mmCIF file of C-alpha atoms in Angstrom:
data_model
loop_
_atom_site.group_PDB
_atom_site.id
_atom_site.type_symbol
_atom_site.label_atom_id
_atom_site.label_comp_id
_atom_site.label_asym_id
_atom_site.label_seq_id
_atom_site.Cartn_x
_atom_site.Cartn_y
_atom_site.Cartn_z
ATOM 1 C CA UNK T 1 85.648 6.250 -81.238
ATOM 2 C CA UNK T 2 84.573 6.125 -77.566
ATOM 3 C CA UNK T 3 82.723 9.314 -76.608
ATOM 4 C CA UNK T 4 81.553 11.055 -73.447
ATOM 5 C CA UNK T 5 78.939 13.810 -73.515
ATOM 6 C CA UNK T 6 77.413 16.233 -71.035
ATOM 7 C CA UNK T 7 75.038 19.154 -71.473
ATOM 8 C CA UNK T 8 78.011 21.438 -72.148
ATOM 9 C CA UNK T 9 80.850 19.332 -73.575
ATOM 10 C CA UNK T 10 81.788 16.324 -75.692
ATOM 11 C CA UNK T 11 84.968 14.270 -75.357
ATOM 12 C CA UNK T 12 86.543 11.673 -77.664
ATOM 13 C CA UNK T 13 89.114 9.134 -76.468
ATOM 14 C CA UNK T 14 91.021 6.760 -78.740
ATOM 15 C CA UNK T 15 91.685 3.177 -77.640
ATOM 16 C CA UNK T 16 95.147 3.596 -79.154
ATOM 17 C CA UNK T 17 97.128 4.927 -76.232
ATOM 18 C CA UNK T 18 93.885 5.581 -74.275
ATOM 19 C CA UNK T 19 94.458 9.081 -75.654
ATOM 20 C CA UNK T 20 92.192 12.094 -75.286
ATOM 21 C CA UNK T 21 91.728 13.377 -78.843
ATOM 22 C CA UNK T 22 88.985 16.001 -78.571
ATOM 23 C CA UNK T 23 87.302 18.175 -75.916
ATOM 24 C CA UNK T 24 84.583 20.346 -77.449
ATOM 25 C CA UNK T 25 82.573 23.156 -75.897
ATOM 26 C CA UNK T 26 79.079 22.451 -77.264
ATOM 27 C CA UNK T 27 77.948 26.068 -76.928
ATOM 28 C CA UNK T 28 80.738 27.429 -79.131
ATOM 29 C CA UNK T 29 81.883 24.363 -81.105
ATOM 30 C CA UNK T 30 85.458 25.084 -80.032
ATOM 31 C CA UNK T 31 87.739 22.059 -79.656
ATOM 32 C CA UNK T 32 90.436 22.728 -77.055
ATOM 33 C CA UNK T 33 92.643 19.690 -77.795
ATOM 34 C CA UNK T 34 95.402 19.929 -80.393
ATOM 35 C CA UNK T 35 94.358 17.958 -83.538
ATOM 36 C CA UNK T 36 97.738 16.182 -83.875
ATOM 37 C CA UNK T 37 98.756 17.898 -87.093
ATOM 38 C CA UNK T 38 101.797 15.832 -88.209
ATOM 39 C CA UNK T 39 103.385 18.950 -89.723
ATOM 40 C CA UNK T 40 103.907 20.195 -86.152
ATOM 41 C CA UNK T 41 103.353 17.376 -83.627
ATOM 42 C CA UNK T 42 101.422 14.202 -84.389
ATOM 43 C CA UNK T 43 99.968 13.528 -80.930
ATOM 44 C CA UNK T 44 97.029 14.848 -78.914
ATOM 45 C CA UNK T 45 97.546 13.838 -75.290
ATOM 46 C CA UNK T 46 99.922 10.895 -74.928
ATOM 47 C CA UNK T 47 100.136 8.879 -71.719
ATOM 48 C CA UNK T 48 103.689 8.578 -70.393
ATOM 49 C CA UNK T 49 104.346 5.108 -68.938
ATOM 50 C CA UNK T 50 106.368 3.292 -67.613
ATOM 51 C CA UNK T 51 108.830 6.202 -67.604
ATOM 52 C CA UNK T 52 108.552 9.951 -67.848
ATOM 53 C CA UNK T 53 111.138 11.751 -69.945
ATOM 54 C CA UNK T 54 114.279 10.482 -71.585
ATOM 55 C CA UNK T 55 116.901 7.908 -70.560
ATOM 56 C CA UNK T 56 120.622 8.192 -71.369
ATOM 57 C CA UNK T 57 121.142 6.354 -74.663
ATOM 58 C CA UNK T 58 117.457 5.302 -74.332
ATOM 59 C CA UNK T 59 118.756 2.663 -71.928
ATOM 60 C CA UNK T 60 118.246 1.653 -68.305
ATOM 61 C CA UNK T 61 119.525 -1.202 -66.177
ATOM 62 C CA UNK T 62 117.548 -3.660 -64.087
ATOM 63 C CA UNK T 63 119.546 -6.018 -61.910
ATOM 64 C CA UNK T 64 122.537 -5.180 -64.088
ATOM 65 C CA UNK T 65 120.861 -6.102 -67.383
ATOM 66 C CA UNK T 66 120.432 -3.381 -70.005
ATOM 67 C CA UNK T 67 117.045 -2.622 -71.591
ATOM 68 C CA UNK T 68 116.131 -0.143 -74.308
ATOM 69 C CA UNK T 69 113.163 2.150 -73.782
ATOM 70 C CA UNK T 70 112.423 5.253 -75.823
ATOM 71 C CA UNK T 71 111.441 8.603 -74.362
ATOM 72 C CA UNK T 72 108.227 8.512 -72.279
ATOM 73 C CA UNK T 73 107.844 4.743 -72.628
ATOM 74 C CA UNK T 74 105.556 2.564 -74.727
ATOM 75 C CA UNK T 75 101.991 2.980 -73.383
ATOM 76 C CA UNK T 76 101.170 5.839 -75.748
ATOM 77 C CA UNK T 77 101.651 3.463 -78.709
ATOM 78 C CA UNK T 78 99.726 0.469 -77.331
ATOM 79 C CA UNK T 79 96.136 -0.600 -77.910
ATOM 80 C CA UNK T 80 94.117 -0.388 -74.702
ATOM 81 C CA UNK T 81 90.944 -2.359 -74.038
ATOM 82 C CA UNK T 82 87.761 -0.486 -73.174
ATOM 83 C CA UNK T 83 86.677 -2.398 -70.049
ATOM 84 C CA UNK T 84 83.987 -0.139 -68.591
ATOM 85 C CA UNK T 85 81.497 2.241 -70.194
ATOM 86 C CA UNK T 86 78.618 4.083 -68.586
ATOM 87 C CA UNK T 87 77.116 7.555 -68.643
ATOM 88 C CA UNK T 88 79.916 10.009 -67.959
ATOM 89 C CA UNK T 89 82.694 7.425 -67.589
ATOM 90 C CA UNK T 90 85.045 5.335 -69.728
ATOM 91 C CA UNK T 91 87.806 3.072 -68.411
ATOM 92 C CA UNK T 92 90.613 1.565 -70.499
ATOM 93 C CA UNK T 93 93.136 -1.108 -69.550
ATOM 94 C CA UNK T 94 96.616 -2.144 -70.648
ATOM 95 C CA UNK T 95 98.454 -5.159 -69.255
ATOM 96 C CA UNK T 96 101.926 -6.591 -69.683
ATOM 97 C CA UNK T 97 102.643 -8.872 -72.616
ATOM 98 C CA UNK T 98 105.616 -10.689 -74.055
ATOM 99 C CA UNK T 99 106.216 -7.635 -76.256
ATOM 100 C CA UNK T 100 106.288 -5.232 -73.304
ATOM 101 C CA UNK T 101 108.466 -7.580 -71.252
ATOM 102 C CA UNK T 102 111.173 -7.391 -73.916
ATOM 103 C CA UNK T 103 111.432 -3.677 -73.140
ATOM 104 C CA UNK T 104 110.341 -3.676 -69.532
ATOM 105 C CA UNK T 105 110.593 -6.938 -67.545
ATOM 106 C CA UNK T 106 107.694 -6.290 -65.175
ATOM 107 C CA UNK T 107 104.127 -7.446 -64.844
ATOM 108 C CA UNK T 108 101.674 -4.553 -64.597
ATOM 109 C CA UNK T 109 98.031 -3.597 -64.847
ATOM 110 C CA UNK T 110 97.352 -0.019 -65.973
ATOM 111 C CA UNK T 111 93.845 1.450 -66.039
ATOM 112 C CA UNK T 112 92.955 4.894 -67.341
ATOM 113 C CA UNK T 113 89.538 6.345 -66.521
ATOM 114 C CA UNK T 114 87.836 9.397 -68.003
ATOM 115 C CA UNK T 115 84.944 11.011 -66.128
ATOM 116 C CA UNK T 116 83.086 13.980 -67.624
ATOM 117 C CA UNK T 117 81.000 16.227 -65.366
ATOM 118 C CA UNK T 118 79.742 19.358 -67.111
ATOM 119 C CA UNK T 119 82.801 21.039 -68.617
ATOM 120 C CA UNK T 120 85.321 19.251 -66.372
ATOM 121 C CA UNK T 121 87.078 16.028 -67.378
ATOM 122 C CA UNK T 122 88.872 14.023 -64.680
ATOM 123 C CA UNK T 123 91.544 11.587 -65.849
ATOM 124 C CA UNK T 124 92.359 8.853 -63.350
ATOM 125 C CA UNK T 125 95.287 6.422 -63.331
ATOM 126 C CA UNK T 126 95.271 3.107 -61.520
ATOM 127 C CA UNK T 127 98.491 1.065 -61.541
ATOM 128 C CA UNK T 128 98.611 -2.374 -59.933
ATOM 129 C CA UNK T 129 101.373 -4.918 -59.513
ATOM 130 C CA UNK T 130 99.774 -8.295 -60.369
ATOM 131 C CA UNK T 131 102.970 -10.308 -59.868
ATOM 132 C CA UNK T 132 102.492 -13.450 -57.814
ATOM 133 C CA UNK T 133 106.169 -13.788 -56.937
ATOM 134 C CA UNK T 134 108.208 -11.273 -54.981
ATOM 135 C CA UNK T 135 108.868 -8.891 -57.860
ATOM 136 C CA UNK T 136 108.414 -5.188 -57.252
ATOM 137 C CA UNK T 137 106.944 -3.053 -60.019
ATOM 138 C CA UNK T 138 109.094 -0.007 -60.829
ATOM 139 C CA UNK T 139 107.420 2.759 -62.856
ATOM 140 C CA UNK T 140 106.660 6.414 -63.451
ATOM 141 C CA UNK T 141 103.584 7.871 -65.112
ATOM 142 C CA UNK T 142 102.727 11.264 -66.567
ATOM 143 C CA UNK T 143 100.337 13.317 -68.673
ATOM 144 C CA UNK T 144 101.143 15.248 -71.864
ATOM 145 C CA UNK T 145 97.930 16.960 -73.077
ATOM 146 C CA UNK T 146 98.347 19.512 -75.851
ATOM 147 C CA UNK T 147 95.907 22.416 -76.122
ATOM 148 C CA UNK T 148 95.268 24.662 -79.077
ATOM 149 C CA UNK T 149 96.938 28.037 -78.677
ATOM 150 C CA UNK T 150 95.520 30.385 -79.784
ATOM 151 C CA UNK T 151 92.113 29.104 -78.665
ATOM 152 C CA UNK T 152 89.876 29.645 -81.670
ATOM 153 C CA UNK T 153 90.215 30.704 -85.312
ATOM 154 C CA UNK T 154 90.095 34.436 -84.511
ATOM 155 C CA UNK T 155 91.716 34.348 -81.092
ATOM 156 C CA UNK T 156 94.950 36.226 -81.687
ATOM 157 C CA UNK T 157 98.453 34.796 -81.668
ATOM 158 C CA UNK T 158 100.456 32.444 -79.459
ATOM 159 C CA UNK T 159 102.174 35.383 -77.760
ATOM 160 C CA UNK T 160 98.803 36.854 -76.738
ATOM 161 C CA UNK T 161 98.398 34.015 -74.225
ATOM 162 C CA UNK T 162 99.813 33.253 -70.793
ATOM 163 C CA UNK T 163 99.790 30.723 -67.993
ATOM 164 C CA UNK T 164 97.930 32.151 -65.007
ATOM 165 C CA UNK T 165 98.457 30.995 -61.419
ATOM 166 C CA UNK T 166 96.092 31.452 -58.462
ATOM 167 C CA UNK T 167 98.747 33.348 -56.511
ATOM 168 C CA UNK T 168 102.227 34.797 -57.151
ATOM 169 C CA UNK T 169 104.810 32.029 -57.571
ATOM 170 C CA UNK T 170 108.561 31.746 -57.726
ATOM 171 C CA UNK T 171 109.774 29.153 -60.222
ATOM 172 C CA UNK T 172 113.086 27.743 -61.336
ATOM 173 C CA UNK T 173 113.328 25.336 -64.247
ATOM 174 C CA UNK T 174 115.575 22.315 -64.661
ATOM 175 C CA UNK T 175 117.753 22.848 -67.724
ATOM 176 C CA UNK T 176 117.911 20.036 -70.268
ATOM 177 C CA UNK T 177 120.606 18.775 -72.589
ATOM 178 C CA UNK T 178 119.263 16.524 -75.353
ATOM 179 C CA UNK T 179 116.226 15.835 -73.178
ATOM 180 C CA UNK T 180 118.237 14.952 -70.053
ATOM 181 C CA UNK T 181 118.548 17.095 -66.919
ATOM 182 C CA UNK T 182 122.013 18.683 -66.891
ATOM 183 C CA UNK T 183 121.988 19.535 -63.184
ATOM 184 C CA UNK T 184 121.563 23.281 -63.686
ATOM 185 C CA UNK T 185 118.598 25.504 -62.847
ATOM 186 C CA UNK T 186 117.391 28.813 -64.284
ATOM 187 C CA UNK T 187 114.881 31.352 -62.919
ATOM 188 C CA UNK T 188 111.508 31.686 -64.650
ATOM 189 C CA UNK T 189 109.271 33.692 -62.292
ATOM 190 C CA UNK T 190 109.879 35.672 -59.099
ATOM 191 C CA UNK T 191 106.668 36.190 -57.136
ATOM 192 C CA UNK T 192 104.526 36.661 -60.238
ATOM 193 C CA UNK T 193 101.103 35.220 -61.022
ATOM 194 C CA UNK T 194 101.388 35.248 -64.841
ATOM 195 C CA UNK T 195 103.839 33.586 -67.212
ATOM 196 C CA UNK T 196 103.489 35.183 -70.697
ATOM 197 C CA UNK T 197 103.920 32.772 -73.592
ATOM 198 C CA UNK T 198 106.542 33.184 -76.270
ATOM 199 C CA UNK T 199 108.426 30.749 -78.465
ATOM 200 C CA UNK T 200 111.672 32.048 -76.968
ATOM 201 C CA UNK T 201 110.507 30.745 -73.584
ATOM 202 C CA UNK T 202 110.795 27.206 -74.968
ATOM 203 C CA UNK T 203 113.954 27.703 -77.029
ATOM 204 C CA UNK T 204 115.888 25.399 -74.653
ATOM 205 C CA UNK T 205 113.225 22.658 -74.604
ATOM 206 C CA UNK T 206 110.475 22.123 -72.051
ATOM 207 C CA UNK T 207 110.115 24.012 -68.805
ATOM 208 C CA UNK T 208 110.503 21.383 -66.079
ATOM 209 C CA UNK T 209 109.566 22.223 -62.482
ATOM 210 C CA UNK T 210 109.519 20.524 -59.110
ATOM 211 C CA UNK T 211 108.908 21.713 -55.537
ATOM 212 C CA UNK T 212 106.242 24.144 -56.746
ATOM 213 C CA UNK T 213 103.542 25.458 -54.415
ATOM 214 C CA UNK T 214 100.520 25.441 -56.727
ATOM 215 C CA UNK T 215 98.176 22.719 -57.987
ATOM 216 C CA UNK T 216 96.279 24.632 -60.673
ATOM 217 C CA UNK T 217 97.253 26.478 -63.839
ATOM 218 C CA UNK T 218 95.107 28.265 -66.432
ATOM 219 C CA UNK T 219 95.866 28.852 -70.122
ATOM 220 C CA UNK T 220 94.117 31.995 -71.396
ATOM 221 C CA UNK T 221 94.819 35.305 -73.043
ATOM 222 C CA UNK T 222 97.229 37.424 -71.029
ATOM 223 C CA UNK T 223 94.400 39.870 -70.295
ATOM 224 C CA UNK T 224 92.237 36.992 -68.960
ATOM 225 C CA UNK T 225 89.543 37.307 -71.618
ATOM 226 C CA UNK T 226 88.150 34.678 -73.980
ATOM 227 C CA UNK T 227 88.246 30.872 -73.772
ATOM 228 C CA UNK T 228 90.406 29.135 -71.177
ATOM 229 C CA UNK T 229 91.732 25.715 -70.194
ATOM 230 C CA UNK T 230 92.352 25.068 -66.510
ATOM 231 C CA UNK T 231 94.194 22.059 -65.121
ATOM 232 C CA UNK T 232 94.076 20.852 -61.517
ATOM 233 C CA UNK T 233 96.770 18.369 -60.462
ATOM 234 C CA UNK T 234 96.912 17.768 -56.729
ATOM 235 C CA UNK T 235 99.721 15.525 -55.511
ATOM 236 C CA UNK T 236 101.959 15.699 -58.580
ATOM 237 C CA UNK T 237 105.647 16.329 -57.764
ATOM 238 C CA UNK T 238 106.717 17.438 -61.267
ATOM 239 C CA UNK T 239 105.275 19.652 -63.999
ATOM 240 C CA UNK T 240 106.321 20.198 -67.602
ATOM 241 C CA UNK T 241 105.282 23.012 -69.955
ATOM 242 C CA UNK T 242 106.186 22.626 -73.626
ATOM 243 C CA UNK T 243 105.553 23.522 -77.232
ATOM 244 C CA UNK T 244 107.255 22.274 -80.358
ATOM 245 C CA UNK T 245 108.877 25.508 -81.498
ATOM 246 C CA UNK T 246 108.270 28.695 -83.510
ATOM 247 C CA UNK T 247 104.959 28.523 -85.354
ATOM 248 C CA UNK T 248 103.476 25.667 -83.342
ATOM 249 C CA UNK T 249 99.854 26.398 -82.500
ATOM 250 C CA UNK T 250 99.654 24.425 -79.263
ATOM 251 C CA UNK T 251 101.093 24.267 -75.782
ATOM 252 C CA UNK T 252 101.244 21.355 -73.329
ATOM 253 C CA UNK T 253 100.544 21.319 -69.591
ATOM 254 C CA UNK T 254 102.077 18.115 -68.221
ATOM 255 C CA UNK T 255 101.665 16.950 -64.611
ATOM 256 C CA UNK T 256 104.106 14.110 -63.956
ATOM 257 C CA UNK T 257 104.757 11.383 -61.435
ATOM 258 C CA UNK T 258 108.362 11.116 -62.652
ATOM 259 C CA UNK T 259 110.985 13.088 -64.535
ATOM 260 C CA UNK T 260 113.754 12.733 -67.141
ATOM 261 C CA UNK T 261 117.057 11.140 -66.151
ATOM 262 C CA UNK T 262 120.194 13.216 -65.539
ATOM 263 C CA UNK T 263 123.032 13.487 -68.024
ATOM 264 C CA UNK T 264 125.416 10.558 -67.583
ATOM 265 C CA UNK T 265 125.585 6.821 -68.205
ATOM 266 C CA UNK T 266 122.523 4.546 -68.024
ATOM 267 C CA UNK T 267 121.515 3.767 -64.449
ATOM 268 C CA UNK T 268 119.528 1.184 -62.544
ATOM 269 C CA UNK T 269 115.829 1.910 -62.951
ATOM 270 C CA UNK T 270 115.411 1.714 -59.175
ATOM 271 C CA UNK T 271 117.860 4.650 -58.849
ATOM 272 C CA UNK T 272 116.070 6.905 -61.361
ATOM 273 C CA UNK T 273 114.489 9.989 -59.787
ATOM 274 C CA UNK T 274 110.701 9.790 -59.716
ATOM 275 C CA UNK T 275 110.504 6.006 -59.983
ATOM 276 C CA UNK T 276 107.813 4.522 -57.753
ATOM 277 C CA UNK T 277 107.837 0.997 -56.311
ATOM 278 C CA UNK T 278 104.837 -1.288 -55.878
ATOM 279 C CA UNK T 279 105.096 -4.623 -54.085
ATOM 280 C CA UNK T 280 102.932 -7.492 -55.413
ATOM 281 C CA UNK T 281 99.201 -6.682 -55.184
ATOM 282 C CA UNK T 282 99.896 -3.065 -54.243
ATOM 283 C CA UNK T 283 98.135 -0.263 -56.147
ATOM 284 C CA UNK T 284 98.802 3.375 -57.026
ATOM 285 C CA UNK T 285 96.060 5.867 -57.876
ATOM 286 C CA UNK T 286 96.091 9.525 -58.867
ATOM 287 C CA UNK T 287 94.125 11.896 -61.085
ATOM 288 C CA UNK T 288 94.053 15.313 -62.680
ATOM 289 C CA UNK T 289 91.214 17.432 -64.070
ATOM 290 C CA UNK T 290 90.895 19.515 -67.236
ATOM 291 C CA UNK T 291 88.231 22.225 -67.215
ATOM 292 C CA UNK T 292 87.255 24.254 -70.298
ATOM 293 C CA UNK T 293 85.377 27.529 -70.519
#
């Protein structure tokens, strides 16, 4: 399995889905990434492409024609090619095929890069429209990394942890019905800098936010002691926080360039909130960073 190493950390990435599968602190031996236990949730850090979230009836329209696409798209289940490898960096690539065009009638080039510097891993996305004709590329992309919680074999319980913000924030979540936004909002925080974790917090599915005024979030014990995971995600318009349910020993921090569809009938992909458009030869780039300590 492709590996990156520094003096303080080691990272494994699988070609299947270009998925981060392990992020180990070499000083302590602690792995921060969820091991994909199928009894709870059988993924580590899936890449969401070419959509983020769920579609009504798992269906969208393009130029009036209906296509089926399951939640979060197909990239997480595809084999990527490792196209670049050097000290501290790995880059993977996925391109359109006849199989992808049956689900998604667009040409695309998707590259995922991993760069490890010390205990910080930067994940970069590069999307390009390679179409020669005048066909726009419509897409969304998102991250879904799952981190062990509690962090360590003797690190307390899930409810001992919290999400910490750099300053007090006010947050409202989008409410979901069967994975779709139902148009309603609910308050989560009112000028507070800590969001304590509990399974009840996720009883109505993921916490989905937009229009937030922070770009960094830290997972750590509520009293700010012990190991931590910190994510930096500048320029992302949406954020999801999620765990599977009572007893799950992980939590996800998910910066998104896209969001689930609203409740209602299938819609044109071009009308879906969060869909980006690339003209032929145009490119889109963004990145986020995971830091462990």
